[in-house]
Coordinates of C-alpha atoms and ligand atoms in Angstrom, one line a residue:
M295 CA -154.4 -44.5 63.6
T296 CA -157.3 -43.2 65.7
T297 CA -158.3 -39.7 65.9
N298 CA -156.7 -39.4 69.4
D299 CA -153.4 -40.8 67.9
V300 CA -153.7 -38.0 65.1
L301 CA -154.3 -35.2 67.7
S302 CA -151.4 -36.4 69.7
L303 CA -149.2 -35.4 66.6
L304 CA -150.2 -31.7 67.0
R305 CA -147.6 -29.2 68.2
D306 CA -148.4 -28.2 71.9
N307 CA -148.6 -24.6 71.0
I308 CA -151.3 -25.4 68.3
R309 CA -153.3 -27.5 70.7
N310 CA -153.4 -24.9 73.3
L311 CA -153.9 -21.9 71.0
K312 CA -156.8 -19.5 71.9
P313 CA -157.8 -18.3 68.4
Y314 CA -158.7 -14.8 67.2
T315 CA -162.5 -14.3 67.2
S316 CA -163.5 -11.6 64.6
A317 CA -166.4 -9.5 65.0
R318 CA -168.5 -11.9 62.6
D319 CA -167.4 -14.8 64.9
E320 CA -168.9 -13.3 68.1
F321 CA -172.3 -12.5 66.5
T322 CA -174.4 -15.0 64.9
G323 CA -177.9 -14.1 65.2
T324 CA -179.9 -11.9 62.9
A325 CA -179.7 -8.1 62.8
Q326 CA -180.3 -4.8 60.9
I327 CA -177.4 -2.8 61.9
F328 CA -173.9 -3.9 61.7
I329 CA -171.5 -1.4 63.4
D330 CA -169.4 -4.0 64.9
A331 CA -166.4 -4.4 62.5
N332 CA -165.2 -0.7 61.7
E333 CA -166.3 -1.2 57.9
N334 CA -167.1 1.5 55.6
P335 CA -171.1 1.8 55.9
I336 CA -171.5 3.5 52.8
G337 CA -170.1 1.4 50.1
S338 CA -167.0 0.5 48.2
V339 CA -164.8 2.9 46.3
G340 CA -165.0 2.0 42.8
G341 CA -168.8 0.8 43.2
S342 CA -168.3 -2.7 43.9
N343 CA -170.1 -4.3 46.8
N344 CA -167.2 -5.3 48.9
N345 CA -167.5 -3.0 52.0
R346 CA -168.3 -5.9 54.4
Y347 CA -166.0 -8.5 55.7
P348 CA -166.7 -12.0 54.1
D349 CA -167.9 -15.1 56.1
P350 CA -164.6 -16.2 57.7
Y351 CA -165.9 -19.9 57.4
Q352 CA -167.4 -19.6 53.8
R353 CA -170.5 -21.4 55.0
E354 CA -172.5 -20.9 51.8
L355 CA -169.8 -21.9 49.6
K356 CA -168.9 -24.9 51.6
G357 CA -172.6 -26.0 51.4
R358 CA -172.5 -25.9 47.6
I359 CA -169.0 -27.9 47.7
A360 CA -170.5 -30.4 50.1
A361 CA -173.5 -31.1 47.8
L362 CA -171.3 -31.5 44.8
K363 CA -168.8 -33.6 46.2
G364 CA -170.7 -35.6 48.6
V365 CA -168.7 -34.8 51.6
P366 CA -170.2 -33.0 54.5
A367 CA -169.4 -29.4 54.9
E368 CA -167.6 -29.9 58.5
H369 CA -165.1 -32.0 56.7
I370 CA -164.2 -29.2 54.3
F371 CA -161.6 -26.4 54.8
L372 CA -161.0 -23.8 52.1
G373 CA -157.6 -22.0 51.6
N374 CA -156.0 -19.4 49.5
G375 CA -155.0 -21.9 47.1
S376 CA -154.2 -25.6 48.3
D377 CA -150.8 -24.0 48.9
E378 CA -152.3 -22.3 52.1
A379 CA -153.5 -25.7 53.4
I380 CA -150.2 -27.2 52.8
D381 CA -148.5 -24.4 54.8
L382 CA -151.1 -24.6 57.7
L383 CA -150.6 -28.4 57.9
F384 CA -146.8 -27.8 58.6
K385 CA -147.6 -25.1 61.1
A386 CA -150.1 -27.6 63.0
F387 CA -148.1 -30.7 63.0
C388 CA -144.3 -29.9 62.4
R389 CA -142.1 -28.4 65.1
P390 CA -139.5 -26.2 63.4
G391 CA -136.1 -27.8 63.3
I392 CA -137.3 -31.0 64.9
D393 CA -140.2 -32.7 62.8
K394 CA -139.8 -33.9 59.4
A395 CA -142.0 -34.8 56.5
I396 CA -141.8 -37.3 53.6
A397 CA -142.2 -36.5 50.0
T398 CA -142.2 -38.8 47.0
P399 CA -140.0 -37.1 44.1
P400 CA -140.4 -36.3 41.2
T401 CA -143.4 -34.4 42.5
Y402 CA -144.8 -31.1 43.2
G403 CA -142.3 -28.4 44.4
M404 CA -144.5 -26.6 46.9
Y405 CA -144.2 -29.4 49.5
Q406 CA -140.4 -28.7 49.6
V407 CA -140.8 -24.8 49.6
S408 CA -143.5 -24.9 52.2
A409 CA -141.3 -27.4 54.4
D410 CA -138.3 -24.9 54.0
V411 CA -140.4 -21.8 55.1
N412 CA -141.3 -23.7 58.2
E413 CA -138.1 -24.9 58.8
V414 CA -139.1 -28.7 58.4
E415 CA -136.8 -31.1 56.8
I416 CA -138.3 -33.2 53.9
E417 CA -136.9 -36.7 53.5
E418 CA -137.3 -38.0 49.9
V419 CA -138.5 -41.5 49.2
S420 CA -138.3 -41.6 45.3
L421 CA -140.9 -43.0 43.2
T422 CA -140.2 -46.1 41.3
E423 CA -139.1 -45.9 37.6
D424 CA -142.7 -46.3 36.4
F425 CA -143.7 -43.3 38.8
Q426 CA -145.4 -45.5 41.3
L427 CA -144.9 -45.5 45.1
N428 CA -142.1 -47.4 46.6
V429 CA -144.2 -48.9 49.3
P430 CA -141.7 -51.0 51.0
A431 CA -139.2 -48.0 51.2
L432 CA -142.1 -45.9 52.5
L433 CA -143.1 -48.3 55.1
N434 CA -139.7 -49.4 56.3
H435 CA -138.7 -45.7 56.6
G436 CA -137.9 -44.6 60.2
F437 CA -140.8 -42.7 61.4
D438 CA -138.9 -41.0 64.3
K439 CA -140.4 -37.3 64.1
V440 CA -141.8 -37.8 60.7
K441 CA -145.3 -36.4 61.2
M442 CA -146.6 -36.0 57.6
L443 CA -146.3 -37.8 54.1
F444 CA -147.2 -35.9 50.7
L445 CA -148.7 -38.1 48.0
C446 CA -149.8 -36.6 44.8
S447 CA -152.2 -38.4 42.5
P448 CA -152.4 -37.8 39.7
N449 CA -148.7 -36.8 40.2
N450 CA -147.3 -33.6 39.0
P451 CA -145.0 -33.5 36.8
T452 CA -145.4 -37.2 35.8
G453 CA -149.0 -37.1 35.3
N454 CA -150.1 -40.5 36.3
L455 CA -152.3 -41.7 39.1
L456 CA -150.7 -43.6 42.0
K457 CA -152.2 -47.2 42.6
R458 CA -154.9 -47.0 45.0
A459 CA -153.9 -50.2 46.9
D460 CA -150.5 -48.7 47.4
I461 CA -152.1 -45.4 48.8
E462 CA -154.3 -47.6 51.0
Q463 CA -151.3 -49.5 52.4
V464 CA -149.6 -46.3 53.3
L465 CA -152.6 -44.9 54.9
R466 CA -153.0 -48.0 57.3
N467 CA -149.4 -48.2 58.1
F468 CA -148.0 -44.8 58.1
N469 CA -148.3 -43.2 61.7
G470 CA -148.7 -39.7 60.6
I471 CA -150.7 -37.5 58.5
V472 CA -151.0 -38.7 54.9
I473 CA -151.7 -35.8 52.4
V474 CA -153.1 -36.9 49.1
D475 CA -153.0 -34.0 46.8
E476 CA -155.7 -34.4 43.9
A477 CA -155.1 -31.1 42.3
Y478 CA -155.8 -33.1 38.8
I479 CA -158.4 -35.6 39.9
D480 CA -161.1 -34.1 37.6
F481 CA -159.0 -35.2 34.5
S482 CA -158.6 -38.8 35.8
P483 CA -161.3 -41.5 35.9
E484 CA -160.4 -42.1 39.6
K485 CA -162.9 -41.4 42.5
S486 CA -161.6 -39.1 45.2
W487 CA -160.2 -40.2 48.6
S488 CA -162.3 -37.5 50.1
L489 CA -164.8 -40.3 50.1
E490 CA -162.8 -42.3 52.5
L491 CA -162.4 -40.0 55.3
A492 CA -164.5 -41.9 57.7
K493 CA -161.8 -45.0 57.3
Y494 CA -158.7 -43.0 57.9
P495 CA -158.5 -40.3 60.5
N496 CA -154.9 -39.5 59.2
L497 CA -156.1 -38.7 55.8
V498 CA -156.1 -35.2 54.3
V499 CA -157.2 -34.7 50.7
L500 CA -156.3 -31.4 48.7
Q501 CA -158.1 -30.3 45.7
T502 CA -158.1 -26.9 43.9
F503 CA -160.2 -24.6 41.8
S504 CA -157.1 -23.8 39.9
K505 CA -157.1 -26.4 37.3
A506 CA -160.1 -28.1 35.9
W507 CA -162.5 -25.3 37.3
G508 CA -160.4 -22.8 35.4
L509 CA -160.2 -20.5 38.5
A510 CA -156.5 -20.2 39.0
A511 CA -156.6 -16.3 39.6
V512 CA -159.3 -16.8 42.3
R513 CA -156.9 -18.6 44.6
L514 CA -159.0 -21.3 46.1
G515 CA -158.1 -24.7 47.4
I516 CA -160.0 -27.3 49.3
A517 CA -158.7 -29.6 52.1
Y518 CA -160.9 -32.5 53.2
A519 CA -160.1 -34.3 56.5
S520 CA -161.6 -35.2 59.8
T521 CA -163.7 -32.7 61.6
E522 CA -160.9 -32.6 64.3
I523 CA -158.2 -31.8 61.7
I524 CA -160.7 -29.3 60.0
A525 CA -161.2 -27.7 63.3
V526 CA -157.4 -27.1 63.8
L527 CA -157.0 -25.6 60.4
N528 CA -159.8 -23.2 61.2
K529 CA -158.3 -22.1 64.4
I530 CA -154.8 -21.3 62.8
K531 CA -155.9 -19.7 59.6
L532 CA -156.0 -16.0 59.0
P533 CA -159.6 -14.7 59.9
Y534 CA -160.7 -13.9 56.5
N535 CA -158.3 -16.0 54.3
I536 CA -160.9 -16.1 51.4
S537 CA -161.9 -13.0 49.9
G538 CA -165.5 -12.1 49.2
P539 CA -165.0 -11.8 45.5
A540 CA -163.3 -15.2 45.6
Q541 CA -166.0 -16.8 47.5
E542 CA -168.6 -15.4 45.0
A543 CA -166.6 -16.6 42.0
A544 CA -166.4 -20.2 43.2
F545 CA -170.0 -20.1 44.2
N546 CA -171.0 -19.1 40.5
A547 CA -168.8 -21.5 39.2
L548 CA -170.3 -24.4 41.2
S549 CA -173.7 -23.6 39.8
A550 CA -172.4 -24.7 36.5
P551 CA -170.7 -27.8 37.1
G552 CA -171.5 -29.1 33.4
E553 CA -169.3 -26.4 32.0
K554 CA -166.4 -27.7 34.0
D555 CA -167.1 -31.1 32.7
R556 CA -167.3 -29.8 29.0
M557 CA -163.9 -28.0 29.5
V558 CA -162.3 -31.1 30.9
A559 CA -163.7 -33.2 28.0
A560 CA -162.2 -30.6 25.5
V561 CA -158.8 -30.8 27.3
L562 CA -158.9 -34.6 27.3
E563 CA -159.7 -34.6 23.6
E564 CA -156.9 -32.2 22.8
R565 CA -154.5 -34.4 25.1
A566 CA -155.3 -37.4 23.0
R567 CA -154.6 -35.4 19.9
L568 CA -151.2 -34.1 21.2
E569 CA -150.1 -37.3 22.3
A570 CA -150.9 -39.0 18.9
E571 CA -149.2 -36.2 17.1
L572 CA -146.0 -35.7 19.3
V573 CA -144.9 -39.2 19.2
K574 CA -144.2 -38.9 15.5
F575 CA -141.3 -36.5 15.8
D576 CA -137.8 -37.7 16.0
S577 CA -137.2 -35.6 18.9
V578 CA -139.7 -37.3 21.0
L579 CA -138.4 -40.3 22.7
H580 CA -141.4 -41.2 24.9
I581 CA -144.7 -39.8 26.2
Y582 CA -145.8 -40.9 29.6
P583 CA -149.3 -41.9 30.0
S584 CA -151.3 -39.0 31.6
D585 CA -154.2 -38.7 34.0
A586 CA -153.8 -35.0 34.1
N587 CA -154.2 -31.9 31.9
F588 CA -150.4 -32.1 30.9
L589 CA -148.1 -34.5 29.2
L590 CA -144.5 -35.5 30.3
V591 CA -142.5 -35.9 27.2
K592 CA -139.2 -37.3 27.0
T593 CA -137.1 -35.9 24.4
T594 CA -133.7 -36.0 22.8
A595 CA -132.6 -32.5 23.6
P596 CA -134.8 -30.9 26.3
N597 CA -132.9 -27.6 26.6
E598 CA -132.5 -27.1 23.0
L599 CA -136.2 -27.7 22.4
Y600 CA -137.1 -25.6 25.3
D601 CA -135.2 -22.7 23.8
F602 CA -136.5 -23.4 20.4
L603 CA -140.1 -23.4 21.8
V604 CA -139.5 -20.1 23.5
D605 CA -138.1 -18.5 20.3
N606 CA -141.5 -19.5 18.9
E607 CA -143.2 -17.7 21.9
I608 CA -144.2 -21.0 23.3
V609 CA -143.3 -21.7 27.1
V610 CA -143.4 -25.2 28.5
R611 CA -142.0 -26.5 31.5
N612 CA -138.4 -27.9 31.4
R613 CA -138.3 -30.6 34.0
S614 CA -135.1 -32.4 32.5
R615 CA -133.1 -31.8 35.6
L616 CA -135.3 -33.7 37.9
A617 CA -134.2 -37.2 38.7
L618 CA -136.4 -39.8 36.8
C619 CA -137.3 -37.0 34.4
E620 CA -134.2 -36.6 32.4
G621 CA -134.9 -35.4 29.1
C622 CA -138.4 -34.3 29.8
L623 CA -140.6 -31.4 29.1
R624 CA -143.9 -30.9 30.8
I625 CA -146.5 -29.6 28.3
T626 CA -149.9 -28.5 29.5
V627 CA -152.6 -29.1 27.2
G628 CA -153.6 -25.9 25.4
T629 CA -156.3 -24.7 23.2
A630 CA -156.8 -26.6 19.9
E631 CA -154.9 -23.6 18.2
E632 CA -152.1 -23.4 20.9
N633 CA -151.6 -27.2 20.4
T634 CA -151.6 -26.8 16.7
A635 CA -148.9 -24.1 17.1
L636 CA -146.8 -26.3 19.4
L637 CA -146.9 -29.3 16.9
K638 CA -145.8 -26.9 14.1
A639 CA -143.0 -25.8 16.2
F640 CA -142.0 -29.4 17.1
S641 CA -142.2 -30.1 13.4
Q642 CA -139.6 -27.3 12.6
F643 CA -137.2 -28.4 15.3
A644 CA -134.3 -29.9 13.5
Ligands
PLP997 C1 -151.5 -26.6 40.6 C2 -151.2 -27.6 41.7 C3 -151.8 -27.3 42.9 C4 -152.7 -26.0 43.2 O1 -152.3 -25.1 43.9 P1 -153.2 -23.8 44.2 O2 -152.5 -23.1 45.2 O3 -154.5 -24.4 44.6 O4 -153.4 -23.0 42.9 C5 -151.8 -28.1 44.1 N1 -151.0 -29.2 43.8 C6 -150.4 -29.8 42.6 C7 -149.6 -30.8 42.6 C8 -150.7 -28.9 41.7 O5 -149.9 -29.1 40.5

C-alpha cells in the first residue's frame, strides 16, 4: 500500500475535520506572562505544581522516547494507555455499522470491546493450534470494508511471538491498516516492528509503559506510524490526553532505562523458575513457551484450581473458556515471594 492508499481509508468526516486548537497550540513563541488559558495563576491546591495545562503534543517526552527507541518523534503518538490509540484508530478508519476489522483470537480482549464501542464488526480469523497466524486464511479473507487487522506479538494470552515472516506477508498483502501490538516486546528477544515503518505505510505499532516499565497506573501507551497517520491521531485526540504528572513520570522513567532492563531480567529469571517448577505438578498438563511476563498453563481442572488459588488469596486469570485455551490459566510472573506462594498453593492442590 502507498501512503495515499492508506489515507483513502480514512472516514470522510475525519479527513475533513477541522481540529480544536487549544491556547497552547495557537501561541508557540516565548513569553513571560501566560493569561491565555484561564488557568489558576497562583498555584495548585494541595501544593503540587499542576496549575498549567500540559504540552498537548508531549514534545519533550517524545524526544526522549525517540532517542531511546530510534524512531523519530514525528512517528510517535502518545495515548492514555494503548487502549486510547486503539479507540482512535477505530474512530479514524471505521465507519460505524459499515466497516469491519479482523482480530486473531485467542488474543487481547480490548480490540473487540473497542470495536463494540465504535459499532464496528470484528471478523475473527483464529490463530493455528500452535498460536501462529493462519496466513492463508487471513489473506484469502474477503477484504470488503475490512479496514484494520489486529496482530498481537508477543500475543496475550498465549505469550508467544508471531513469526516475523508471517507478519511481513500480512503487511505486504493486506489492503488496510495492520496494527502490531507489542505490549510485551521488552520481555522478548525480538526487535520492534517500529523500525520498519518506512517500508510499510499501513503499519501501526503499539507499545505501552504499563508492563515492562512498571507504569500501569500512569496510563501511557505509544503508537508508532507514518507521519500521516500520526497527524490524524493528533487531530482527533482529546486536546490534553496525557496529563502533566503522567508526562513527568514517563520522562523520569526514560532517564533510567537500565532499571527497566534489570526488572525485566528479574522477571525473566522468575519466569524460568516458575516454568521449571510448575511442570512438576500433576494438575499441570502443559506450559506454553512464553516471550512475555506471564505463562499460559494448561491444567487438568482450571475452574477448581482458580477457586483454590483464590481461597489462598492468589488471583490468576482463568482463560479456560477461550477457544484454543481450554483448561488454561494465565499466570503473571510475580515477585520471587509471590511465585513461591503460588508454587506452594499448587503443591497443596489435590
Ligand atoms: C496490557 C496490554 C496492553 C496495555 O494497555 P494499556 O492501555 O497501555 O495499559 C496493550 N495490549 C495488550 C495485548 C496488553 O496485554
